[in-house]
Short mmCIF file of C-alpha atoms (C1' of nucleotides) in Angstrom, two decimals:
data_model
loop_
_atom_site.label_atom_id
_atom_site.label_comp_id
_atom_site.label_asym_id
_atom_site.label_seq_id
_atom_site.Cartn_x
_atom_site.Cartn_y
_atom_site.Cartn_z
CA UNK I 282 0.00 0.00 0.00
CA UNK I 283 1.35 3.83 -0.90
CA UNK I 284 0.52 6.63 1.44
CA UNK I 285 -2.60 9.42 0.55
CA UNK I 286 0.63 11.82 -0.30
CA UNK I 287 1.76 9.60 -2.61
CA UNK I 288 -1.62 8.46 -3.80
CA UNK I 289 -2.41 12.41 -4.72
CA UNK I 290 0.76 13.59 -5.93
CA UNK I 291 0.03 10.84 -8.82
CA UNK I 292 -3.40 10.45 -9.26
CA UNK I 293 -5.13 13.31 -10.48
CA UNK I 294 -8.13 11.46 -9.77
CA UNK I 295 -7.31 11.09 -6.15
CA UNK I 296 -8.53 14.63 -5.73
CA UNK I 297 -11.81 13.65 -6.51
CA UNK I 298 -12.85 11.05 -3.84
CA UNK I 299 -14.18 11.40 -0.68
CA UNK I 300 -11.69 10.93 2.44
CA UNK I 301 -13.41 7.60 2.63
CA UNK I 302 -12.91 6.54 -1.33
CA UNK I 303 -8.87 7.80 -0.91
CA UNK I 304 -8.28 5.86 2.18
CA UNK I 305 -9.96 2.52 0.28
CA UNK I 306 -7.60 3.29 -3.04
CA UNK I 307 -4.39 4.10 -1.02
CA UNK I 308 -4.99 0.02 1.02
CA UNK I 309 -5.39 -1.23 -2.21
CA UNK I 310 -2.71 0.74 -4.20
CA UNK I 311 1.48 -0.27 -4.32
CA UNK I 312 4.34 0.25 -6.40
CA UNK I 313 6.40 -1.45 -8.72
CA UNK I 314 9.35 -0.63 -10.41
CA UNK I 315 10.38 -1.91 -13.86
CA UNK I 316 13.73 -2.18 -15.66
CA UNK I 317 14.14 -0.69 -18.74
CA UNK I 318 13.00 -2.84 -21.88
CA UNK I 319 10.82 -5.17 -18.59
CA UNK I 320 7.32 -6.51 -19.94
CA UNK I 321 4.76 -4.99 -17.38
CA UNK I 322 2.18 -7.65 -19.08
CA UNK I 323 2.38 -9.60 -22.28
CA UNK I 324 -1.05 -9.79 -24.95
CA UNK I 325 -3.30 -12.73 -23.45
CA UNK I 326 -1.89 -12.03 -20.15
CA UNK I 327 -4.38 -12.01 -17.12
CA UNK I 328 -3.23 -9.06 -15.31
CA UNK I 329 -5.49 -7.95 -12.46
CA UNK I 330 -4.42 -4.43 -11.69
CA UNK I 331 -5.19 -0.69 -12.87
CA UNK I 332 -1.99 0.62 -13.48
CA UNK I 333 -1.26 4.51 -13.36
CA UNK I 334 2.78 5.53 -14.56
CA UNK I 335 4.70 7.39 -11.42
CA UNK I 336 7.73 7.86 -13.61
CA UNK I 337 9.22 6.99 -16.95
CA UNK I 338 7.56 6.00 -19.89
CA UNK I 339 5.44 2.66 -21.29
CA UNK I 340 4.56 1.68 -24.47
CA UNK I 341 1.19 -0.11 -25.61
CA UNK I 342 1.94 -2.25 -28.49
CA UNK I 343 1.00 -5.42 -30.24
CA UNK I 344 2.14 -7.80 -33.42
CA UNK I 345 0.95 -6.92 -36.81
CA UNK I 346 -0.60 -9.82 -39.28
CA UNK I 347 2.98 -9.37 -40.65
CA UNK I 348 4.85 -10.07 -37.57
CA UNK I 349 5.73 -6.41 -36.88
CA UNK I 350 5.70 -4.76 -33.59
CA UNK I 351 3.46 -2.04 -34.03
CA UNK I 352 2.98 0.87 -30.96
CA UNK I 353 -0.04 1.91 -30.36
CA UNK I 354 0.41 4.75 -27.61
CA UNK I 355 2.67 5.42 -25.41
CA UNK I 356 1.66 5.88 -21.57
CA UNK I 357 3.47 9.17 -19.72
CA UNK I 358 4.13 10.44 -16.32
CA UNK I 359 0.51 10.35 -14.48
CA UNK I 360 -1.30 8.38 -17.50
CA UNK I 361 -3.46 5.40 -15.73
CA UNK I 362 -4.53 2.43 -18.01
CA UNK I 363 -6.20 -0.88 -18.41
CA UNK I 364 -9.61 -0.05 -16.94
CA UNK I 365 -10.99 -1.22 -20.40
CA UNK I 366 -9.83 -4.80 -19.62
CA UNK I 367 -10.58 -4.54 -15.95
CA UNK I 368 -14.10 -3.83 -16.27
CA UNK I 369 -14.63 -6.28 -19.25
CA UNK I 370 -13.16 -8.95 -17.39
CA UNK I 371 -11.21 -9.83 -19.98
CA UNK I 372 -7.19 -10.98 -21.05
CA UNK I 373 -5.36 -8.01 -21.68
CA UNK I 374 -5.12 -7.23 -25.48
CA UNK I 375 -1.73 -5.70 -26.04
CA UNK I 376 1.50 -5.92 -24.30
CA UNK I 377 2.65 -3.15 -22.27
CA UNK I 378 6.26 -2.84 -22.37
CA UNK I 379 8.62 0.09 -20.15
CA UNK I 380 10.54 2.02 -22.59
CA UNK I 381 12.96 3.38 -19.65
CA UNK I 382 13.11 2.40 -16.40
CA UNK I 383 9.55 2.69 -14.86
CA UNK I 384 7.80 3.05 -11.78
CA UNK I 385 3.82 2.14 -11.49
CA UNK I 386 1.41 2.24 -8.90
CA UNK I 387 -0.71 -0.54 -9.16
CA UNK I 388 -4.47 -0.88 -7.68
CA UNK I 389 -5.79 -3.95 -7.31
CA UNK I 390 -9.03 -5.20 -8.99
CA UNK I 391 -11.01 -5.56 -6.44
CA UNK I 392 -10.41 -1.93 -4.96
CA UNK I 393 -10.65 -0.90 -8.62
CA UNK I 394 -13.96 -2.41 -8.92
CA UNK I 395 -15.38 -0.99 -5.55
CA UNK I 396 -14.64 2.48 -6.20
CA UNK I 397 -16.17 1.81 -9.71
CA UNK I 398 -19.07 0.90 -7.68
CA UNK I 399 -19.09 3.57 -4.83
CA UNK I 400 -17.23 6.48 -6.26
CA UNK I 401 -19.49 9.16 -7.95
CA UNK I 402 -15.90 11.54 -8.27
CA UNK I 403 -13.73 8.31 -9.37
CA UNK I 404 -16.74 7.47 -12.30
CA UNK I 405 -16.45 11.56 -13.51
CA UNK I 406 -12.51 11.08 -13.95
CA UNK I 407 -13.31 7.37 -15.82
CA UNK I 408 -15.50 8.78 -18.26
CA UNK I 409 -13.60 12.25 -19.13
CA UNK I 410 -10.48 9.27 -19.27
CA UNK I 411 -12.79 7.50 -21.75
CA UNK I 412 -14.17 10.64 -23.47
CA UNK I 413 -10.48 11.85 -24.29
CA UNK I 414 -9.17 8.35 -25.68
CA UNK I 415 -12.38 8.49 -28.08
CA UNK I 416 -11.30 12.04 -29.23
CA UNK I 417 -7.83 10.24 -29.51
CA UNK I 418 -8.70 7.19 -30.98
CA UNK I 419 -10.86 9.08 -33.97
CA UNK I 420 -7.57 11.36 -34.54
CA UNK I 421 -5.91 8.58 -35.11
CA UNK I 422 -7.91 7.22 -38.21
CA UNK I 423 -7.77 10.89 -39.80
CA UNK I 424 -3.55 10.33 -39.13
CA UNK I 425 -3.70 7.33 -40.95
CA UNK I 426 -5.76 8.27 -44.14
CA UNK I 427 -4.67 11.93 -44.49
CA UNK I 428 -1.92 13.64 -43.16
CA UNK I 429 1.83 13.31 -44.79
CA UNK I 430 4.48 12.28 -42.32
CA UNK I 431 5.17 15.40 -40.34
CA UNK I 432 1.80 15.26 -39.42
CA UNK I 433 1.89 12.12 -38.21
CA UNK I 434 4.31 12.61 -36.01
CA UNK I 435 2.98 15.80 -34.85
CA UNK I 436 -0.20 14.08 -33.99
CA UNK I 437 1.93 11.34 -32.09
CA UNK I 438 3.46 13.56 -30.09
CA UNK I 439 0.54 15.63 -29.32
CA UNK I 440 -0.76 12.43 -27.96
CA UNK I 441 1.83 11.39 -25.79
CA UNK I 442 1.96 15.03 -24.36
CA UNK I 443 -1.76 15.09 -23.95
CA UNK I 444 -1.71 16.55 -20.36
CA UNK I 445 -5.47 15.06 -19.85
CA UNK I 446 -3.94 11.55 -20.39
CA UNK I 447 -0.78 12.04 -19.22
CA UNK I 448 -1.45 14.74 -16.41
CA UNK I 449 2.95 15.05 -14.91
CA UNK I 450 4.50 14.44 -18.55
CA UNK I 451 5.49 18.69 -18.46
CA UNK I 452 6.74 19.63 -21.70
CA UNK I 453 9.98 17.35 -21.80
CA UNK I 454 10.04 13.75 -22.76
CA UNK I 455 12.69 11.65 -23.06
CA UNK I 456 11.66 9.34 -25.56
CA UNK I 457 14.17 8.39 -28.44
CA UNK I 458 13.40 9.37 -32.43
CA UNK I 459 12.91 5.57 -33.03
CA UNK I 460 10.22 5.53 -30.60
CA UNK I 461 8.56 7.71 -31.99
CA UNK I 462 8.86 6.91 -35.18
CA UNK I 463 7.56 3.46 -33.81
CA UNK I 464 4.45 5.21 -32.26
CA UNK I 465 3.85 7.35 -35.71
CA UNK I 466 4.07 4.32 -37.78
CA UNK I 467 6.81 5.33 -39.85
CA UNK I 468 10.72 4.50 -40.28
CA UNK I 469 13.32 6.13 -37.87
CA UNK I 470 15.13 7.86 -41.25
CA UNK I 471 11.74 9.42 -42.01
CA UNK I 472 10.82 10.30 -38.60
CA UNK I 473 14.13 12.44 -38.33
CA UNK I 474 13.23 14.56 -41.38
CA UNK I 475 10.10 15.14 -39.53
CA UNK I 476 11.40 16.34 -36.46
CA UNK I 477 13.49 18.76 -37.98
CA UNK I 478 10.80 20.25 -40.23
CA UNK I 479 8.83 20.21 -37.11
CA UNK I 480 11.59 21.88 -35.04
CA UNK I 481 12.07 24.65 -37.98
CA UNK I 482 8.50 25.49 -37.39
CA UNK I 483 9.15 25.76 -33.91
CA UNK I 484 6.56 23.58 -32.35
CA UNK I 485 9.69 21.57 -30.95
CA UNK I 486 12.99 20.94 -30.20
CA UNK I 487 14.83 18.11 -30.65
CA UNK I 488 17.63 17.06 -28.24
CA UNK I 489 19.16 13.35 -28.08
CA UNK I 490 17.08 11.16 -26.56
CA UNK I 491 14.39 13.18 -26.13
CA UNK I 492 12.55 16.39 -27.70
CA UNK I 493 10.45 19.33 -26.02
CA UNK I 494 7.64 20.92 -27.00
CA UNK I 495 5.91 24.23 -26.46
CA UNK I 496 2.49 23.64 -26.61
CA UNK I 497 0.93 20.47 -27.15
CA UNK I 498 -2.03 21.53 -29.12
CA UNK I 499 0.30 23.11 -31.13
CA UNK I 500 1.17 19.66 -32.12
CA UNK I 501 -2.22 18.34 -32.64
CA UNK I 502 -3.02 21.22 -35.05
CA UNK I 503 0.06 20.79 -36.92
CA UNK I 504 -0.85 20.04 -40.83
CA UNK I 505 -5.05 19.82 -40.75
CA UNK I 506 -5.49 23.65 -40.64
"C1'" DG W 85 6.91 11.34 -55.36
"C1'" DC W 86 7.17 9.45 -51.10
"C1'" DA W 87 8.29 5.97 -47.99
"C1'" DT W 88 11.14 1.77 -46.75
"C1'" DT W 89 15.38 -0.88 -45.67
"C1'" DA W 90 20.32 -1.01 -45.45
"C1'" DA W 91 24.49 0.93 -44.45
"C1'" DC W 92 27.73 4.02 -42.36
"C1'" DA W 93 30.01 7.95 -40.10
"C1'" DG W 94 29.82 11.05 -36.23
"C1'" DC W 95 28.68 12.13 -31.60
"C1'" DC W 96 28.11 11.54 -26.87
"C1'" DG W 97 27.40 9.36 -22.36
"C1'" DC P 175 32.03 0.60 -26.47
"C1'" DG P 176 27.12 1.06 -27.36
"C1'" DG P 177 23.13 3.75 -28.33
"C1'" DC P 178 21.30 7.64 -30.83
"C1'" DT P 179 21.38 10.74 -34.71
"C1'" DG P 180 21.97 12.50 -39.45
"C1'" DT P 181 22.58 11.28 -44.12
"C1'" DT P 182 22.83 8.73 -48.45
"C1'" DA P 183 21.93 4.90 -51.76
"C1'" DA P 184 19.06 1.37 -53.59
"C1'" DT P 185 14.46 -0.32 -54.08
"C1'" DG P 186 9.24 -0.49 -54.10
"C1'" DC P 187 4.34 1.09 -54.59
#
DNA sequence: GCATTAACAGCCG
DNA sequence: CGGCTGTTAATGC
């Protein structure tokens, strides 16, 4: 179990329960830490708890028809995940991988479930959670059908600095260019070009091993206006 | 034209 | 050294 201080500074959801709800998720929260490269669960897996990212930086991904590892999203400082799998009772359906060393905060399913049940201020922060990824998840089919490759990797970006998803990721990440040419769906040679036409427009700036941005909705403008 | 893979040199921790 | 970056060449849709 974590203490409430602990519990608030990385759960922005925390803030919403009653002293009651808190005192519940803090029994049934605790950390783990994961090495660099460390599978937090593998596609198939039966992994019971909501997970919410303390520090470093995960990556949702899963195997292609061709083989290929494809990403998917990657999860940020004070991003929570897996409630979809939780509350569908069901195997997870993509591997969750730590891209850097990692540290999670874990709540188990059962205290997951009862604040699901109890919680009027934990249910508000589950469907504005759910009402972003939609908004998300239909950005992503416009990315796929009609923006070049600079846009695609804007809109990556702005996803991954989404501060609604990913409430403590600031406006630094250090996340390498093939990462996120893995989470744009492109090549790492390609992805380069696009950081620098991104960084001569000054929505970025590109350092090694990592880039930082300005404004993230800067990002998720970039190339549909 | 635009993107991909392969290959390589340079840089930096 | 090993990982990341920047660039070029060859190839494919």
């Amino acid at each position: 179990m974590i203490s409430l201080d602990t519990l608030k500074r990385h759960a922005i959801w925390a803030s919403e329960l009653t002293p009651e709800e808190a005192e519940r998720a803090r029994r049934g929260t605790s950390e783990k830490v994961y090495a660099k490269g460390a599978y937090i669960c593998h596609q198939g897996d039966r992994f019971d708890p909501w997970g919410g990212v303390m520090s470093g930086l995960v990556k949702l991904s899963t195997v292609s028809d061709a083989g290929k590892q494809v990403s998917l999203a990657g999860l940020a400082t004070g991003a929570w995940f897996g409630e979809g799998s939780i509350l569908k009772n069901e195997p997870r359906r993509y591997d969750l991988v730590a891209l850097r060393e990692t540290r999670l905060a874990l709540m188990d399913g059962a205290t997951f479930n009862w604040l699901f049940e109890h919680s009027v201020g934990f249910n508000r922060f589950l469907v504005r959670q759910f009402n972003e990824r939609l908004g998300q998840f239909i950005g992503q089919v416009e990315n796929d059908r009609m923006l070049d490759a600079t846009g695609r990797v804007a809109r990556a970006l702005s996803c991954i600095f989404n501060p609604r998803l990913n409430p403590g990721v600031g406006t630094h990440l250090a996340i390498t260019q093939e990462e996120i040419g893995l989470l744009s769906g492109l090549s790492r040679q390609v992805t380069n070009q696009s950081i620098k036409i991104l960084e001569a427009a000054g929505v970025l700036q590109a350092e090694r091993g990592g880039v930082s941005i300005r404004d993230w909705q800067d990002l998720a403008k970039f190339g549909t206006a």
